Amino acid sequence: MVLNRDSIKNGIVQKLLHEGSRKGLIDPWTPEQRLESRKAMLARRPSDDIWVFGYGSLIWNPAFHFEKSAHALLYGYHRAFCLWTPLGRGSPENPGLILGLERGGSCHGMAFKLHKDQIEEELDVVWAREMPTGSYEPTWVRLHSGGDVVHAIAFVIKRDQPRYACKIPIETVAQSIATAEGPLGTCSEYLFNTVEALDKMNVPDRYLHAVRKKVVALQHEKSGIAP
């Protein structure tokens, strides 16, 4: 299954969430909950322009339409593998790990500006993609981009949830990512694509590169091929 605009809008992702809920793996948000969350964010919008900050797979697979994109730097947060996923890129037996924003430090990523006449429609896609279970806290942040400062929506990890992975050792992170796989693909693909996207932006992430090095070593060890 591919996570894209079509699979989000035609209900395929929703069916996956329903199946996960039926098995007791997740507690998905209803469309009404997502709408209420979006409305609350827009009610607090600091400017007319709406930007969305991508720091993980949103960089290389946003799945929503936008007017323009630009490299951006966020202060006060850093990216980390801090959310267990037993469904998308993992399984109940071998959960995967995906990225979230944790407080402290800084984070390079991509800022996406939405068309003013498409804000409601595109934020519906963004929320369906990023907030299927309410694991993040949508937060207005200030991004530094090309000498300008713009306000953007960023998805910060919620710590008061059972799937929050708090400061787990890099060895545990690598072991999970090297082996976890689910309906949306492998965790290692998620990692490799994010590393590649940031490298192409000339803002390599040392933490992600360290994880990638360990993941590659584990995968080569399993296959019997020297790295």
PDB file of C-alpha atoms in Angstrom:
ATOM      1  CA  MET A   1       0.000   0.000   0.000  1.00  0.00           C
ATOM      2  CA  VAL A   2       1.270   3.452  -0.922  1.00  0.00           C
ATOM      3  CA  LEU A   3       0.572   6.450   1.288  1.00  0.00           C
ATOM      4  CA  ASN A   4      -0.413   9.225  -1.105  1.00  0.00           C
ATOM      5  CA  ARG A   5      -3.184  11.709  -1.766  1.00  0.00           C
ATOM      6  CA  ASP A   6      -5.395   9.119  -3.456  1.00  0.00           C
ATOM      7  CA  SER A   7      -5.107   6.509  -0.700  1.00  0.00           C
ATOM      8  CA  ILE A   8      -5.897   9.197   1.878  1.00  0.00           C
ATOM      9  CA  LYS A   9      -8.897  10.684   0.072  1.00  0.00           C
ATOM     10  CA  ASN A  10     -10.450   7.467  -1.254  1.00  0.00           C
ATOM     11  CA  GLY A  11     -10.665   5.850   2.177  1.00  0.00           C
ATOM     12  CA  ILE A  12      -7.955   3.188   1.860  1.00  0.00           C
ATOM     13  CA  VAL A  13      -5.987   4.632   4.771  1.00  0.00           C
ATOM     14  CA  GLN A  14      -9.192   4.885   6.808  1.00  0.00           C
ATOM     15  CA  LYS A  15      -9.888   1.184   6.190  1.00  0.00           C
ATOM     16  CA  LEU A  16      -6.395   0.357   7.448  1.00  0.00           C
ATOM     17  CA  LEU A  17      -7.038   2.385  10.594  1.00  0.00           C
ATOM     18  CA  HIS A  18     -10.397   0.685  11.109  1.00  0.00           C
ATOM     19  CA  GLU A  19      -8.727  -2.723  10.869  1.00  0.00           C
ATOM     20  CA  GLY A  20      -6.086  -1.622  13.370  1.00  0.00           C
ATOM     21  CA  SER A  21      -8.801  -0.433  15.723  1.00  0.00           C
ATOM     22  CA  ARG A  22     -10.705  -3.714  15.372  1.00  0.00           C
ATOM     23  CA  LYS A  23      -7.569  -5.589  16.423  1.00  0.00           C
ATOM     24  CA  GLY A  24      -7.018  -3.258  19.368  1.00  0.00           C
ATOM     25  CA  LEU A  25      -3.750  -1.872  17.988  1.00  0.00           C
ATOM     26  CA  ILE A  26      -4.721   1.794  17.805  1.00  0.00           C
ATOM     27  CA  ASP A  27      -7.497   4.179  18.766  1.00  0.00           C
ATOM     28  CA  PRO A  28      -8.111   6.215  15.596  1.00  0.00           C
ATOM     29  CA  TRP A  29      -9.578   9.678  15.630  1.00  0.00           C
ATOM     30  CA  THR A  30     -12.927  10.232  13.970  1.00  0.00           C
ATOM     31  CA  PRO A  31     -13.293  12.730  11.097  1.00  0.00           C
ATOM     32  CA  GLU A  32     -15.158  14.951  13.567  1.00  0.00           C
ATOM     33  CA  GLN A  33     -12.209  14.939  15.974  1.00  0.00           C
ATOM     34  CA  ARG A  34      -9.807  15.872  13.198  1.00  0.00           C
ATOM     35  CA  LEU A  35     -12.112  18.670  12.032  1.00  0.00           C
ATOM     36  CA  GLU A  36     -12.377  20.070  15.552  1.00  0.00           C
ATOM     37  CA  SER A  37      -8.589  19.986  15.900  1.00  0.00           C
ATOM     38  CA  ARG A  38      -8.104  21.788  12.567  1.00  0.00           C
ATOM     39  CA  LYS A  39     -10.649  24.449  13.435  1.00  0.00           C
ATOM     40  CA  ALA A  40      -8.938  25.069  16.769  1.00  0.00           C
ATOM     41  CA  MET A  41      -5.604  25.554  15.002  1.00  0.00           C
ATOM     42  CA  LEU A  42      -7.037  27.926  12.409  1.00  0.00           C
ATOM     43  CA  ALA A  43      -8.763  29.927  15.134  1.00  0.00           C
ATOM     44  CA  ARG A  44      -5.303  30.605  16.583  1.00  0.00           C
ATOM     45  CA  ARG A  45      -3.601  31.332  13.265  1.00  0.00           C
ATOM     46  CA  PRO A  46      -1.036  34.114  13.703  1.00  0.00           C
ATOM     47  CA  SER A  47      -1.182  35.233  10.042  1.00  0.00           C
ATOM     48  CA  ASP A  48      -3.249  34.815   6.882  1.00  0.00           C
ATOM     49  CA  ASP A  49      -0.653  32.573   5.246  1.00  0.00           C
ATOM     50  CA  ILE A  50      -0.683  28.906   6.225  1.00  0.00           C
ATOM     51  CA  TRP A  51       2.572  26.965   6.169  1.00  0.00           C
ATOM     52  CA  VAL A  52       3.165  23.343   7.172  1.00  0.00           C
ATOM     53  CA  PHE A  53       6.544  22.160   8.478  1.00  0.00           C
ATOM     54  CA  GLY A  54       7.845  18.817   7.249  1.00  0.00           C
ATOM     55  CA  TYR A  55      10.687  17.176   9.170  1.00  0.00           C
ATOM     56  CA  GLY A  56      10.263  13.493   8.227  1.00  0.00           C
ATOM     57  CA  SER A  57       8.351  11.808   5.435  1.00  0.00           C
ATOM     58  CA  LEU A  58       6.468  15.037   4.694  1.00  0.00           C
ATOM     59  CA  ILE A  59       9.711  16.295   3.145  1.00  0.00           C
ATOM     60  CA  TRP A  60       9.762  13.620   0.449  1.00  0.00           C
ATOM     61  CA  ASN A  61       6.096  12.575   0.376  1.00  0.00           C
ATOM     62  CA  PRO A  62       3.815  15.450   1.432  1.00  0.00           C
ATOM     63  CA  ALA A  63       0.679  14.049  -0.306  1.00  0.00           C
ATOM     64  CA  PHE A  64      -1.020  17.464  -0.214  1.00  0.00           C
ATOM     65  CA  HIS A  65      -1.051  20.325  -2.706  1.00  0.00           C
ATOM     66  CA  PHE A  66       0.909  23.473  -1.934  1.00  0.00           C
ATOM     67  CA  GLU A  67       1.796  26.786  -3.533  1.00  0.00           C
ATOM     68  CA  LYS A  68       5.516  26.651  -2.825  1.00  0.00           C
ATOM     69  CA  SER A  69       8.087  24.984  -0.610  1.00  0.00           C
ATOM     70  CA  ALA A  70      11.359  26.131   0.913  1.00  0.00           C
ATOM     71  CA  HIS A  71      14.091  24.928   3.243  1.00  0.00           C
ATOM     72  CA  ALA A  72      13.354  26.046   6.799  1.00  0.00           C
ATOM     73  CA  LEU A  73      15.001  25.925  10.211  1.00  0.00           C
ATOM     74  CA  LEU A  74      13.044  25.464  13.427  1.00  0.00           C
ATOM     75  CA  TYR A  75      14.576  26.425  16.769  1.00  0.00           C
ATOM     76  CA  GLY A  76      13.468  24.882  20.047  1.00  0.00           C
ATOM     77  CA  TYR A  77      12.741  21.386  18.721  1.00  0.00           C
ATOM     78  CA  HIS A  78      14.653  18.455  17.274  1.00  0.00           C
ATOM     79  CA  ARG A  79      13.546  15.361  15.374  1.00  0.00           C
ATOM     80  CA  ALA A  80      13.749  11.945  17.063  1.00  0.00           C
ATOM     81  CA  PHE A  81      12.434   8.440  16.574  1.00  0.00           C
ATOM     82  CA  CYS A  82       9.964   8.646  19.427  1.00  0.00           C
ATOM     83  CA  LEU A  83       6.691   7.052  18.286  1.00  0.00           C
ATOM     84  CA  TRP A  84       6.072   3.311  18.118  1.00  0.00           C
ATOM     85  CA  THR A  85       3.892   2.180  15.218  1.00  0.00           C
ATOM     86  CA  PRO A  86       2.310  -1.293  15.269  1.00  0.00           C
ATOM     87  CA  LEU A  87       0.494  -0.688  11.998  1.00  0.00           C
ATOM     88  CA  GLY A  88       1.846   1.632   9.274  1.00  0.00           C
ATOM     89  CA  ARG A  89       5.511   0.617   9.082  1.00  0.00           C
ATOM     90  CA  GLY A  90       5.425  -2.015  11.775  1.00  0.00           C
ATOM     91  CA  SER A  91       3.382  -4.866  13.190  1.00  0.00           C
ATOM     92  CA  PRO A  92       2.079  -5.889  16.621  1.00  0.00           C
ATOM     93  CA  GLU A  93       4.889  -8.442  16.862  1.00  0.00           C
ATOM     94  CA  ASN A  94       7.575  -6.023  15.666  1.00  0.00           C
ATOM     95  CA  PRO A  95       6.534  -2.364  16.006  1.00  0.00           C
ATOM     96  CA  GLY A  96       8.352   0.214  13.961  1.00  0.00           C
ATOM     97  CA  LEU A  97       9.521   3.669  14.990  1.00  0.00           C
ATOM     98  CA  ILE A  98       8.680   6.939  13.278  1.00  0.00           C
ATOM     99  CA  LEU A  99       9.773  10.504  13.809  1.00  0.00           C
ATOM    100  CA  GLY A 100       8.336  13.201  16.014  1.00  0.00           C
ATOM    101  CA  LEU A 101       9.439  16.605  17.220  1.00  0.00           C
ATOM    102  CA  GLU A 102      10.875  16.697  20.734  1.00  0.00           C
ATOM    103  CA  ARG A 103      11.623  19.887  22.652  1.00  0.00           C
ATOM    104  CA  GLY A 104      15.143  21.301  22.594  1.00  0.00           C
ATOM    105  CA  GLY A 105      17.756  21.945  19.935  1.00  0.00           C
ATOM    106  CA  SER A 106      16.901  22.772  16.337  1.00  0.00           C
ATOM    107  CA  CYS A 107      15.597  21.031  13.249  1.00  0.00           C
ATOM    108  CA  HIS A 108      16.060  21.563   9.520  1.00  0.00           C
ATOM    109  CA  GLY A 109      13.161  20.651   7.282  1.00  0.00           C
ATOM    110  CA  MET A 110      10.835  21.810   4.532  1.00  0.00           C
ATOM    111  CA  ALA A 111       8.178  24.510   4.785  1.00  0.00           C
ATOM    112  CA  PHE A 112       5.117  24.193   2.544  1.00  0.00           C
ATOM    113  CA  LYS A 113       2.882  27.190   1.880  1.00  0.00           C
ATOM    114  CA  LEU A 114      -0.738  26.334   1.106  1.00  0.00           C
ATOM    115  CA  HIS A 115      -2.807  28.071  -1.574  1.00  0.00           C
ATOM    116  CA  LYS A 116      -5.170  30.495   0.154  1.00  0.00           C
ATOM    117  CA  ASP A 117      -8.186  29.093  -1.697  1.00  0.00           C
ATOM    118  CA  GLN A 118      -7.268  25.490  -0.809  1.00  0.00           C
ATOM    119  CA  ILE A 119      -6.503  25.771   2.894  1.00  0.00           C
ATOM    120  CA  GLU A 120      -9.490  23.787   4.182  1.00  0.00           C
ATOM    121  CA  GLU A 121      -9.177  21.021   1.598  1.00  0.00           C
ATOM    122  CA  GLU A 122      -5.435  20.582   1.979  1.00  0.00           C
ATOM    123  CA  LEU A 123      -5.424  20.736   5.767  1.00  0.00           C
ATOM    124  CA  ASP A 124      -8.029  17.979   5.673  1.00  0.00           C
ATOM    125  CA  VAL A 125      -5.454  15.848   3.835  1.00  0.00           C
ATOM    126  CA  VAL A 126      -2.666  16.920   6.204  1.00  0.00           C
ATOM    127  CA  TRP A 127      -4.710  16.009   9.290  1.00  0.00           C
ATOM    128  CA  ALA A 128      -5.788  12.669   7.823  1.00  0.00           C
ATOM    129  CA  ARG A 129      -2.117  11.925   7.141  1.00  0.00           C
ATOM    130  CA  GLU A 130      -0.520  13.228  10.343  1.00  0.00           C
ATOM    131  CA  MET A 131      -3.300  12.919  12.917  1.00  0.00           C
ATOM    132  CA  PRO A 132      -4.978   9.532  12.357  1.00  0.00           C
ATOM    133  CA  THR A 133      -4.682   8.737  16.073  1.00  0.00           C
ATOM    134  CA  GLY A 134      -3.942  12.126  17.636  1.00  0.00           C
ATOM    135  CA  SER A 135      -0.384  11.116  18.532  1.00  0.00           C
ATOM    136  CA  TYR A 136       0.931  14.599  17.791  1.00  0.00           C
ATOM    137  CA  GLU A 137       0.131  18.044  19.121  1.00  0.00           C
ATOM    138  CA  PRO A 138      -0.379  20.471  16.204  1.00  0.00           C
ATOM    139  CA  THR A 139       1.603  23.541  17.188  1.00  0.00           C
ATOM    140  CA  TRP A 140       2.180  26.968  15.669  1.00  0.00           C
ATOM    141  CA  VAL A 141       5.925  27.527  15.332  1.00  0.00           C
ATOM    142  CA  ARG A 142       8.220  30.165  13.855  1.00  0.00           C
ATOM    143  CA  LEU A 143      10.383  28.982  10.964  1.00  0.00           C
ATOM    144  CA  HIS A 144      13.451  30.726   9.599  1.00  0.00           C
ATOM    145  CA  SER A 145      13.522  30.436   5.828  1.00  0.00           C
ATOM    146  CA  GLY A 146      15.579  32.409   3.324  1.00  0.00           C
ATOM    147  CA  GLY A 147      16.017  35.373   5.633  1.00  0.00           C
ATOM    148  CA  ASP A 148      12.312  35.483   6.498  1.00  0.00           C
ATOM    149  CA  VAL A 149      10.363  34.234   9.491  1.00  0.00           C
ATOM    150  CA  VAL A 150       7.079  32.450   8.793  1.00  0.00           C
ATOM    151  CA  HIS A 151       4.505  30.874  11.075  1.00  0.00           C
ATOM    152  CA  ALA A 152       3.819  27.217  10.372  1.00  0.00           C
ATOM    153  CA  ILE A 153       1.966  24.209  11.697  1.00  0.00           C
ATOM    154  CA  ALA A 154       4.311  21.582  13.125  1.00  0.00           C
ATOM    155  CA  PHE A 155       3.374  18.228  14.605  1.00  0.00           C
ATOM    156  CA  VAL A 156       5.003  17.818  18.023  1.00  0.00           C
ATOM    157  CA  ILE A 157       4.987  14.447  19.764  1.00  0.00           C
ATOM    158  CA  LYS A 158       2.499  13.950  22.593  1.00  0.00           C
ATOM    159  CA  ARG A 159       4.332  12.418  25.523  1.00  0.00           C
ATOM    160  CA  ASP A 160       1.252  11.343  27.490  1.00  0.00           C
ATOM    161  CA  GLN A 161       0.419   8.340  25.324  1.00  0.00           C
ATOM    162  CA  PRO A 162       1.311   4.637  25.429  1.00  0.00           C
ATOM    163  CA  ARG A 163       3.111   4.677  22.062  1.00  0.00           C
ATOM    164  CA  TYR A 164       5.558   7.412  23.057  1.00  0.00           C
ATOM    165  CA  ALA A 165       9.144   6.127  22.960  1.00  0.00           C
ATOM    166  CA  CYS A 166      11.052   8.145  25.529  1.00  0.00           C
ATOM    167  CA  LYS A 167      14.798   8.539  24.942  1.00  0.00           C
ATOM    168  CA  ILE A 168      15.359   4.957  23.863  1.00  0.00           C
ATOM    169  CA  PRO A 169      18.953   3.891  23.091  1.00  0.00           C
ATOM    170  CA  ILE A 170      20.118   4.236  19.512  1.00  0.00           C
ATOM    171  CA  GLU A 171      20.760   0.473  19.421  1.00  0.00           C
ATOM    172  CA  THR A 172      17.063  -0.168  20.129  1.00  0.00           C
ATOM    173  CA  VAL A 173      16.058   2.393  17.517  1.00  0.00           C
ATOM    174  CA  ALA A 174      18.284   0.757  14.906  1.00  0.00           C
ATOM    175  CA  GLN A 175      17.097  -2.769  15.710  1.00  0.00           C
ATOM    176  CA  SER A 176      13.479  -1.749  15.272  1.00  0.00           C
ATOM    177  CA  ILE A 177      14.047   0.197  12.063  1.00  0.00           C
ATOM    178  CA  ALA A 178      16.215  -2.534  10.538  1.00  0.00           C
ATOM    179  CA  THR A 179      13.512  -5.180  10.898  1.00  0.00           C
ATOM    180  CA  ALA A 180      10.075  -3.541  11.188  1.00  0.00           C
ATOM    181  CA  GLU A 181       7.662  -3.654   8.261  1.00  0.00           C
ATOM    182  CA  GLY A 182       3.954  -2.989   7.821  1.00  0.00           C
ATOM    183  CA  PRO A 183       1.264  -2.193   5.236  1.00  0.00           C
ATOM    184  CA  LEU A 184       2.974   1.099   4.309  1.00  0.00           C
ATOM    185  CA  GLY A 185       6.402  -0.490   3.833  1.00  0.00           C
ATOM    186  CA  THR A 186       9.570  -0.884   5.853  1.00  0.00           C
ATOM    187  CA  CYS A 187      10.858   1.403   8.556  1.00  0.00           C
ATOM    188  CA  SER A 188      14.292   1.353   6.944  1.00  0.00           C
ATOM    189  CA  GLU A 189      12.835   2.815   3.733  1.00  0.00           C
ATOM    190  CA  TYR A 190      11.314   5.622   5.823  1.00  0.00           C
ATOM    191  CA  LEU A 191      14.714   6.313   7.403  1.00  0.00           C
ATOM    192  CA  PHE A 192      16.735   6.060   4.183  1.00  0.00           C
ATOM    193  CA  ASN A 193      14.373   8.359   2.259  1.00  0.00           C
ATOM    194  CA  THR A 194      14.495  10.976   5.009  1.00  0.00           C
ATOM    195  CA  VAL A 195      18.293  10.861   5.211  1.00  0.00           C
ATOM    196  CA  GLU A 196      18.550  11.188   1.429  1.00  0.00           C
ATOM    197  CA  ALA A 197      16.100  14.105   1.305  1.00  0.00           C
ATOM    198  CA  LEU A 198      17.974  16.053   3.988  1.00  0.00           C
ATOM    199  CA  ASP A 199      21.322  15.319   2.338  1.00  0.00           C
ATOM    200  CA  LYS A 200      19.980  16.700  -0.955  1.00  0.00           C
ATOM    201  CA  MET A 201      18.970  19.850   0.924  1.00  0.00           C
ATOM    202  CA  ASN A 202      22.585  20.085   2.193  1.00  0.00           C
ATOM    203  CA  VAL A 203      21.432  19.805   5.814  1.00  0.00           C
ATOM    204  CA  PRO A 204      22.502  16.276   6.817  1.00  0.00           C
ATOM    205  CA  ASP A 205      21.191  15.108  10.179  1.00  0.00           C
ATOM    206  CA  ARG A 206      23.946  13.511  12.286  1.00  0.00           C
ATOM    207  CA  TYR A 207      21.479  11.573  14.439  1.00  0.00           C
ATOM    208  CA  LEU A 208      19.740  10.055  11.416  1.00  0.00           C
ATOM    209  CA  HIS A 209      23.071   9.204   9.806  1.00  0.00           C
ATOM    210  CA  ALA A 210      24.175   7.454  13.002  1.00  0.00           C
ATOM    211  CA  VAL A 211      20.947   5.440  13.049  1.00  0.00           C
ATOM    212  CA  ARG A 212      21.307   4.653   9.348  1.00  0.00           C
ATOM    213  CA  LYS A 213      24.858   3.356   9.841  1.00  0.00           C
ATOM    214  CA  LYS A 214      23.694   0.932  12.524  1.00  0.00           C
ATOM    215  CA  VAL A 215      20.638  -0.138  10.508  1.00  0.00           C
ATOM    216  CA  VAL A 216      22.747  -0.915   7.441  1.00  0.00           C
ATOM    217  CA  ALA A 217      25.185  -2.922   9.570  1.00  0.00           C
ATOM    218  CA  LEU A 218      22.344  -4.942  11.109  1.00  0.00           C
ATOM    219  CA  GLN A 219      20.771  -5.639   7.729  1.00  0.00           C
ATOM    220  CA  HIS A 220      24.096  -6.718   6.234  1.00  0.00           C
ATOM    221  CA  GLU A 221      24.757  -8.911   9.258  1.00  0.00           C
ATOM    222  CA  LYS A 222      21.402 -10.622   8.784  1.00  0.00           C
ATOM    223  CA  SER A 223      21.995 -11.148   5.069  1.00  0.00           C
ATOM    224  CA  GLY A 224      25.570 -12.317   5.591  1.00  0.00           C
ATOM    225  CA  ILE A 225      26.946  -9.573   3.346  1.00  0.00           C
ATOM    226  CA  ALA A 226      29.696  -7.323   4.662  1.00  0.00           C
ATOM    227  CA  PRO A 227      28.767  -3.598   4.680  1.00  0.00           C
TER     228      PRO A 227
END
